[in-house]
Structures are given as C-alpha cells and as structure tokens.
Tab-separated table of C-alpha atoms in Angstrom:
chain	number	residue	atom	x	y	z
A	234	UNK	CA	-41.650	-39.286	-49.462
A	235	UNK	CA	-39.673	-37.446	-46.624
A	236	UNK	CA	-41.391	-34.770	-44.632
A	237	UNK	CA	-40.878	-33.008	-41.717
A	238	UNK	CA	-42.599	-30.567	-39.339
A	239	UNK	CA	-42.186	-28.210	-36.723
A	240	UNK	CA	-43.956	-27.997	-33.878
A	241	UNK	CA	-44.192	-25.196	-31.214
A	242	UNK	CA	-45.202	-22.552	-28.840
A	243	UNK	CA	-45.302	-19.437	-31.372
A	244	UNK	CA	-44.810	-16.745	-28.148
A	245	UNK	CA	-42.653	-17.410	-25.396
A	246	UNK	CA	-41.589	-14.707	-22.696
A	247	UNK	CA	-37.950	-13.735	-22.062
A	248	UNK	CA	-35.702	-16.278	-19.803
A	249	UNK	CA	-38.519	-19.033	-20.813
A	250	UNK	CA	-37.816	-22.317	-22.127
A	251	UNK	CA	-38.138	-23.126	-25.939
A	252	UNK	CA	-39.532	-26.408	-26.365
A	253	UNK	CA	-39.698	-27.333	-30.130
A	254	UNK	CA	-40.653	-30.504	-31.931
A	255	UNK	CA	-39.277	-32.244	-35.378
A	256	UNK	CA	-42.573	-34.743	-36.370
A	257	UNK	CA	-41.170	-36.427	-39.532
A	258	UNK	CA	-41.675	-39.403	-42.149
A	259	UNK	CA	-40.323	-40.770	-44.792
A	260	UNK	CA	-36.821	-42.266	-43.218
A	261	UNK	CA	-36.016	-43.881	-39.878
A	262	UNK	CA	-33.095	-41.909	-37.248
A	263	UNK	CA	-32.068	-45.591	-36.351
A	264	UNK	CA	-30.807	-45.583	-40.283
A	265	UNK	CA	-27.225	-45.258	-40.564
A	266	UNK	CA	-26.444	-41.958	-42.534
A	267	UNK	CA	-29.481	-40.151	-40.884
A	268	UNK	CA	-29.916	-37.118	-38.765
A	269	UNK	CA	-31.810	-34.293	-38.141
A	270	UNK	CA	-30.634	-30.916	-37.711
A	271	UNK	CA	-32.210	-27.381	-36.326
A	272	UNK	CA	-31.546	-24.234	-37.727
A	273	UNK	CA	-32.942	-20.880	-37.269
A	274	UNK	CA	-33.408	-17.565	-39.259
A	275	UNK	CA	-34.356	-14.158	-37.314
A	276	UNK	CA	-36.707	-12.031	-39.631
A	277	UNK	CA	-34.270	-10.647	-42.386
A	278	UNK	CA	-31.433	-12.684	-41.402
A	279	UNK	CA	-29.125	-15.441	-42.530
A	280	UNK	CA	-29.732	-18.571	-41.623
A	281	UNK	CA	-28.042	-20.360	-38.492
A	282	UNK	CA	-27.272	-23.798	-37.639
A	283	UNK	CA	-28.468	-25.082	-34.206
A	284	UNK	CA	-28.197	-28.515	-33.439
A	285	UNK	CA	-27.834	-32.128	-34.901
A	286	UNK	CA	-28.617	-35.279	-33.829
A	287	UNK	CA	-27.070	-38.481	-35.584
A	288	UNK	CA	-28.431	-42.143	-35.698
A	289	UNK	CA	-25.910	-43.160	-32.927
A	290	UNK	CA	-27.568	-40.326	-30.741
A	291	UNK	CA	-24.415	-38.235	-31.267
A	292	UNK	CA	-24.925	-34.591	-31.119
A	293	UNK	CA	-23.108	-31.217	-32.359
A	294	UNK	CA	-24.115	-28.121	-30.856
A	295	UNK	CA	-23.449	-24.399	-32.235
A	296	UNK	CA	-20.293	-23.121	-30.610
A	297	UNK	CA	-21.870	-19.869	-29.817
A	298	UNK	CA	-25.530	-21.481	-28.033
A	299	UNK	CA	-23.762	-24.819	-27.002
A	300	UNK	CA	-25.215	-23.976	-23.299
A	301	UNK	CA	-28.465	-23.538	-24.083
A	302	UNK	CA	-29.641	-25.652	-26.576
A	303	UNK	CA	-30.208	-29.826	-25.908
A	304	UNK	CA	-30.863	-31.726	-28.869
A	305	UNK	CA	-32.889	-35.035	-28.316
A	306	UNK	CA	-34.608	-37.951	-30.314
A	307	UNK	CA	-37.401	-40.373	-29.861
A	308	UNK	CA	-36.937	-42.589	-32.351
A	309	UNK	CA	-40.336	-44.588	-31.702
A	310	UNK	CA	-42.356	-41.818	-32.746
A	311	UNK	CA	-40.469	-40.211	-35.150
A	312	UNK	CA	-39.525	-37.133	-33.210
A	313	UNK	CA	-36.689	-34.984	-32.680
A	314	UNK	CA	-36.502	-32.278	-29.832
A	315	UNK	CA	-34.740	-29.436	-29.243
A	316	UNK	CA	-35.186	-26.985	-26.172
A	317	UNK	CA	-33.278	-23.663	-25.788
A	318	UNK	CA	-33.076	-22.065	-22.385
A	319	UNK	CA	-33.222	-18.600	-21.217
A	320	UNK	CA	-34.626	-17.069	-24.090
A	321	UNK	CA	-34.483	-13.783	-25.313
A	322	UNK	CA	-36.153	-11.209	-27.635
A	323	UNK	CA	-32.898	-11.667	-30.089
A	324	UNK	CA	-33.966	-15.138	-30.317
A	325	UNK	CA	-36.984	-14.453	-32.201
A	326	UNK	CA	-37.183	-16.196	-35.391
A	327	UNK	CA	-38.106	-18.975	-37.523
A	328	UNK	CA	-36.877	-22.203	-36.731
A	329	UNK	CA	-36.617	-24.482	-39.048
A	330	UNK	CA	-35.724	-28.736	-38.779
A	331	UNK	CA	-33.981	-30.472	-41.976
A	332	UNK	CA	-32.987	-34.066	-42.368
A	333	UNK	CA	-29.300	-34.026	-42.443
A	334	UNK	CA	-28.480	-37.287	-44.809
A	335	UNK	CA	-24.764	-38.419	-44.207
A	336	UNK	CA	-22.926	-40.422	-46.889
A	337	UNK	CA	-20.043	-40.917	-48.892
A	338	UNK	CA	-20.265	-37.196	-50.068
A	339	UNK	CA	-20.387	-35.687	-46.274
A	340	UNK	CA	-23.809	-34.353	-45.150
A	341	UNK	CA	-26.329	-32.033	-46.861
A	342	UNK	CA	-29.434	-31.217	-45.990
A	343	UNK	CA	-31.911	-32.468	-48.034
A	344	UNK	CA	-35.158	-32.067	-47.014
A	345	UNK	CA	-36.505	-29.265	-44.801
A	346	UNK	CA	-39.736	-28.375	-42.747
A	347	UNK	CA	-41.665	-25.300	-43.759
A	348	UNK	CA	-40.295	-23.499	-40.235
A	349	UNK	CA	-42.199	-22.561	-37.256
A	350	UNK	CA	-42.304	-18.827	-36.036
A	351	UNK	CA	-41.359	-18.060	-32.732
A	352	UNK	CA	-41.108	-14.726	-30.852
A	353	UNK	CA	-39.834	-13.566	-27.499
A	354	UNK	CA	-41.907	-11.064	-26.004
A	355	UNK	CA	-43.063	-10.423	-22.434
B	29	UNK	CA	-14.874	-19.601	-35.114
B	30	UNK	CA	-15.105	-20.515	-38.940
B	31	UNK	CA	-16.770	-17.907	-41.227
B	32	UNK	CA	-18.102	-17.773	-44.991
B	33	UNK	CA	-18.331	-14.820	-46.704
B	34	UNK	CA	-20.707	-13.995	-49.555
B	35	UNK	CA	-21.640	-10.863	-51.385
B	36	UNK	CA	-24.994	-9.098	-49.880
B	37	UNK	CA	-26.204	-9.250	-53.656
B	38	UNK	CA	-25.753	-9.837	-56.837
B	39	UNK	CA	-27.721	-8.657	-60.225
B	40	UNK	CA	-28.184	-10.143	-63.872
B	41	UNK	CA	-30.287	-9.852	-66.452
B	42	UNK	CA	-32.591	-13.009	-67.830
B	43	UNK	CA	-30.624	-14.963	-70.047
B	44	UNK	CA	-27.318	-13.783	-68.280
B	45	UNK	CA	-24.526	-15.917	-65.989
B	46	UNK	CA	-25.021	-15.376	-62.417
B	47	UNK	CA	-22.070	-16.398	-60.563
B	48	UNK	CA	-22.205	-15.978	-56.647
B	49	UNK	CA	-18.926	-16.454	-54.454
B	50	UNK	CA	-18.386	-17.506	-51.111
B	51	UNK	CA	-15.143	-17.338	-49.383
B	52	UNK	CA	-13.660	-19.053	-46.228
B	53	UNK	CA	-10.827	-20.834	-44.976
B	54	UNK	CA	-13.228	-23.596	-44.207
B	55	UNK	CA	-13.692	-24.422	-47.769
B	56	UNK	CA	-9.900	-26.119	-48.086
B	57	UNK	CA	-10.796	-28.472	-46.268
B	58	UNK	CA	-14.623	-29.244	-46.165
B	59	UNK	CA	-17.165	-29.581	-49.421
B	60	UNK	CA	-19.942	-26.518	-49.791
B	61	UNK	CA	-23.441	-26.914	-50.044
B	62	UNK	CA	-25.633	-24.411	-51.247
B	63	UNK	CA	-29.391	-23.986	-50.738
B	64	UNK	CA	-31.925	-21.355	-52.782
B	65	UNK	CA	-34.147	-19.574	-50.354
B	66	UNK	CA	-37.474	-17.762	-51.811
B	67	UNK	CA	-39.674	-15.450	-49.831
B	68	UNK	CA	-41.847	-17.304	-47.199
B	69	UNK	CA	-40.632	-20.217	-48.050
B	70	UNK	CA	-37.750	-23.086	-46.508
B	71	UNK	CA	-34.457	-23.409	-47.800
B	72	UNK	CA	-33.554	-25.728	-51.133
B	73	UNK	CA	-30.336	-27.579	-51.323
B	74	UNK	CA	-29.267	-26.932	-54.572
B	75	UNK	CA	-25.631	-28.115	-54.660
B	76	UNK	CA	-24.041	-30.362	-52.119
B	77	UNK	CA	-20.369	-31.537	-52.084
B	78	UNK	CA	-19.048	-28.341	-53.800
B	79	UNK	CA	-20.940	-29.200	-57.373
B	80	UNK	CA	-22.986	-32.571	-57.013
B	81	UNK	CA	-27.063	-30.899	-57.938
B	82	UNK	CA	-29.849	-33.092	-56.370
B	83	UNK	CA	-32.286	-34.544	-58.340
B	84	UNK	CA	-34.694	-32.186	-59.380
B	85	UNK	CA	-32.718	-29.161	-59.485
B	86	UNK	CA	-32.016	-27.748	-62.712
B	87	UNK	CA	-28.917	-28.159	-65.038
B	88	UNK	CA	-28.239	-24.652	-64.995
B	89	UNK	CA	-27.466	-24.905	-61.415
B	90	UNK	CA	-23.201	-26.025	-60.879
B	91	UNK	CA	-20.892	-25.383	-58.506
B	92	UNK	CA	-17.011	-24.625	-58.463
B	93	UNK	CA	-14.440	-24.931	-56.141
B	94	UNK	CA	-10.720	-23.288	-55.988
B	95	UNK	CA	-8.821	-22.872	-52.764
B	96	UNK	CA	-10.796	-20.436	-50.230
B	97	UNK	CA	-13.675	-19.995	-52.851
B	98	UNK	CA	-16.808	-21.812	-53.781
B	99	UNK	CA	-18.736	-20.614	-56.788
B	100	UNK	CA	-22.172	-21.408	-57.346
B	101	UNK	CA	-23.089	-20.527	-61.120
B	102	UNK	CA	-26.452	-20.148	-62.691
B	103	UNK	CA	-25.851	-20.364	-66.510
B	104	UNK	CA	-28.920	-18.773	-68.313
B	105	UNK	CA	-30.894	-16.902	-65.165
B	106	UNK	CA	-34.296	-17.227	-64.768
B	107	UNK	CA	-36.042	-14.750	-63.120
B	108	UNK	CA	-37.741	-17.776	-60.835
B	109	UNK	CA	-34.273	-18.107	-59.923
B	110	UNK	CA	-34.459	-14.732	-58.504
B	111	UNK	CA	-33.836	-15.824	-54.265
B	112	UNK	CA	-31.700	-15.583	-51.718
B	113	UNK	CA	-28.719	-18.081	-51.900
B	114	UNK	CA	-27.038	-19.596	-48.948
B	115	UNK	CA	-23.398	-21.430	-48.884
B	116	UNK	CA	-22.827	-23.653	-45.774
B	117	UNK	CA	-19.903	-26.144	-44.743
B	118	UNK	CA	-19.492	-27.634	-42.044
B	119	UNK	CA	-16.062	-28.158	-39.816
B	120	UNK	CA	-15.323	-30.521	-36.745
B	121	UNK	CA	-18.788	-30.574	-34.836
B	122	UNK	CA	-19.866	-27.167	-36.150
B	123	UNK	CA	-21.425	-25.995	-39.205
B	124	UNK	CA	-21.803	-22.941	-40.585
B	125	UNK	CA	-23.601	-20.907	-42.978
B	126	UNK	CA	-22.578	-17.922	-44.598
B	127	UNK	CA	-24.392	-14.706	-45.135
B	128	UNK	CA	-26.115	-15.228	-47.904
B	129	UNK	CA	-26.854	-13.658	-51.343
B	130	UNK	CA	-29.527	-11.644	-52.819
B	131	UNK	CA	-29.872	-12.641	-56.582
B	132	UNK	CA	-32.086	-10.187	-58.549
B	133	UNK	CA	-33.063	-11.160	-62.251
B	134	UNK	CA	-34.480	-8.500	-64.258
C-alpha cells in the first residue's frame, strides 16, 4: 500500500524559510518510473504544481516559483524535501505531496498525502 | 506560460450526464489527467492519459479528447460525485493545472 505524508511547521513568518517533508511507503524513488511531486492549494483556490523530483534526481520546478523552491530526496529514509524561500502571506495554503508514477502512459499522480496547512503570518 | 481553462461550475440533476470541459493549447500535444477533489479532503486521480480510469474509480467516470478540449463525463451523476474537479497536463518541465470545476448534483 502507498502512502504518503506531509510534514511541517504549520506558521511561519513572512521572508522565512518553508521547510516541508514528504515521509512515504509503499514504493522506492530509486524505482524507475517514480517521483514525487509538491503541489499547493491556497484556501478556496485551485490547485498548483510545485516541484518534482524523478528517480534519476532530476527536478522540474514551477516557472513562476522556480527561484524559490529546491526540491530534494533522501532516498534512504524515504523522504522527499522541499523548502521555499522568502515566504509570504500569499503563500498560505495547503501543501500537499503526491507520488508522480511515470510510464508508458506519461505521468499521473496517483496517490496523494492528506496536505499539511501552512500560514504566513508575522 | 501554458494555461487550462475550465468552467467555474457546472450543475445536473441525479441521474443526469455531467460533462465538464477544459480547454488549452496544451492539450494537442500532452494527455489530461483529471482528479475529483471533495471538501477537506486530497485530490483523486480519476482519469489519466485523457480517458484511461484507475482502478477503483467508477465506470461512470470517462474522458474525451478533441483538439484544444478534454472532456471529462460522468454518465448517471451521483450526488457523492458532487466535488470539485481538476484537469492538469503537463508540458516540457512544467505542469499545470487548470482552474477547476464546481460540480453540484441535486
């Protein structure tokens, strides 16, 4: 069974680093054909895509937060990372981790974690 | 910057066809997912490659594809089908989603 979780501070003040971390189970990132991907959703919103990292430790980045996002894995423990600098209130939202299963079809996003909540607020 | 574009909402009655759109240039050249989205809860994929359904997702659930438009249909609505619906595609390194759908069944 696949699972994933987010981990995270749930208040962080304005120009602070987000630290955020994907605990999952279920597959291996070493696997060819698996990733992990970030993705947020501000309170009423659509949802955004963030970040992915693939099993070759190649990562995408969204055009428009490219500069403040990194996306990294450890794949020892299971555990994908993704900080976002300089944060602001507009970046309040829940953020939310998915495995991001690449084959023959292209990628979808399978399985997702139930989302952590974080605000910006001094 | 690519964009999809999907109606803010759409409305049916139990029993009826809901049919929800989502435009974009993207979609010529890269497959559509689609994911369900209920209050409080994370995102479902409930179509992938334009009309391939997961296992575990319902029959009623298909997708469509022609030109700039993706169509995900929900033959015989349920109002537990009643949720916001997402499209997403992806293009070069980026992916997108678009705005997403409210579907009310009553």
């Amino acid at each position: 069974q696949v699972t994933l979780r987010e981990s995270g501070p749930a208040l962080v003040k304005p120009t602070q680093t987000l630290t955020l971390t994907c605990t999952f189970s279920g597959f291996s990132l070493s696997t060819r054909g698996m990733c992990v991907s970030w993705i947020r959703q501000p309170p009423g919103k659509a949802l955004e895509w963030l970040a992915l990292i693939d099993w070759e430790d190649d990562k995408s980045y969204s055009t428009s937060l490219k500069t403040r996002l990194t996306i990294s894995k450890d794949t020892s423990k299971n555990q994908v990372v993704l900080t976002m600098t300089n944060m602001d209130p507009v970046d309040t939202a829940t953020y939310y981790c998915a495995r991001d299963y690449y084959d023959s079809s292209g990628y979808r996003m399978d399985v997702w974690g139930q989302g952590t909540t974080v605000t910006v607020s001094s | 910057s690519y964009e999809l574009t999907q109606p803010s909402s759409v409305s049916v009655s139990p029993g009826q066809t809901a049919r929800i759109t989502c435009s974009g240039d993207l979609l010529t050249k890269k497959y559509a997912r689609w994911f369900q989205q209920k209050p409080g809860q994370a995102p479902v994929l409930v179509i992938y490659k334009d009309s391939e359904r997961p296992s575990g997702i319902p029959e009623r659930f298909s997708g469509s594809s022609s030109g700039t438009t993706v169509t995900l249909t929900i033959s015989g609505a349920q109002v537990e089908d009643e949720a916001d619906y997402y499209c997403y595609s992806a293009a070069d390194n980026n992916r997108v989603f678009g705005g997403g759908t409210k579907l009310t069944v009553l």
